[in-house]
């Protein structure tokens, strides 16, 4: 099975996409299953993981409605207020829908860099473990030392690092991201998405711009712990779905067929759909 482990749908009129601006015309429009389906068909992709794009439970419920009507959506990564007093109850309520496979706080947009270390997140993290749900970590390089604490604090928590933690590709910087990602990869409860890298590169990015970062992720996580994702439609800011998919094929060309299959679907099926979701 081929799985796109990271894509979004949104309806602008819902009004809770605080990061979205009319200035970015390519994103400031509605995107739904009918827009994505031709791309999936072109690349023989069977299933997707639909990921939250707004910090609201209402958006999670909106995504679940879409997912129930879109057979190719295998699972939904939603949002919940991790510091809310009723976070456990909200997670448990949403998890009654088998399409919920995880939750993602938008850590990259939270002003407090130490937010992940707050003691009042404990209940939410433990509830994810109890419900066999994934924690999608939308973090930047500066958050990795805190994410490492979370990985050690909750060894039974399945952690998926989104977008390779968004390394500074545009600036050509590998350090200290390189060492921090190696430390994260040393924790057995972590995996990483091979997604979102092209939007961190310069506008006219090349394969050579991406290769040092992808090679490092392959080295420290191995093909068995990387999950390919398009980050569609955000990827439209940096060349689009087709170009990123083609670049991925070139970047992993040296791997065996089994290793490629793991990155392009098998790992996502194991991590997200092992006990939940739609097969």
PDB file of C-alpha atoms in Angstrom, residues 129 149-159 188-190:
ATOM      1  CA  UNK A 129      -0.545   6.231  25.078  1.00  0.00           C
ATOM      2  CA  UNK A 149      12.740  15.097  26.888  1.00  0.00           C
ATOM      3  CA  UNK A 150       9.210  14.131  25.854  1.00  0.00           C
ATOM      4  CA  UNK A 151      10.502  11.008  24.099  1.00  0.00           C
ATOM      5  CA  UNK A 152      12.387   9.972  27.253  1.00  0.00           C
ATOM      6  CA  UNK A 153       9.597  10.943  29.631  1.00  0.00           C
ATOM      7  CA  UNK A 154       6.988   8.884  27.756  1.00  0.00           C
ATOM      8  CA  UNK A 155       8.801   5.874  26.269  1.00  0.00           C
ATOM      9  CA  UNK A 156       5.515   4.264  25.216  1.00  0.00           C
ATOM     10  CA  UNK A 157       4.400   7.358  23.295  1.00  0.00           C
ATOM     11  CA  UNK A 158       4.636   7.004  19.509  1.00  0.00           C
ATOM     12  CA  UNK A 159       6.206  10.242  18.237  1.00  0.00           C
ATOM     13  CA  UNK A 188      13.042   3.847  19.672  1.00  0.00           C
ATOM     14  CA  UNK A 189       9.648   5.537  20.026  1.00  0.00           C
ATOM     15  CA  UNK A 190      10.363   8.129  17.317  1.00  0.00           C
TER      16      UNK A 190
END
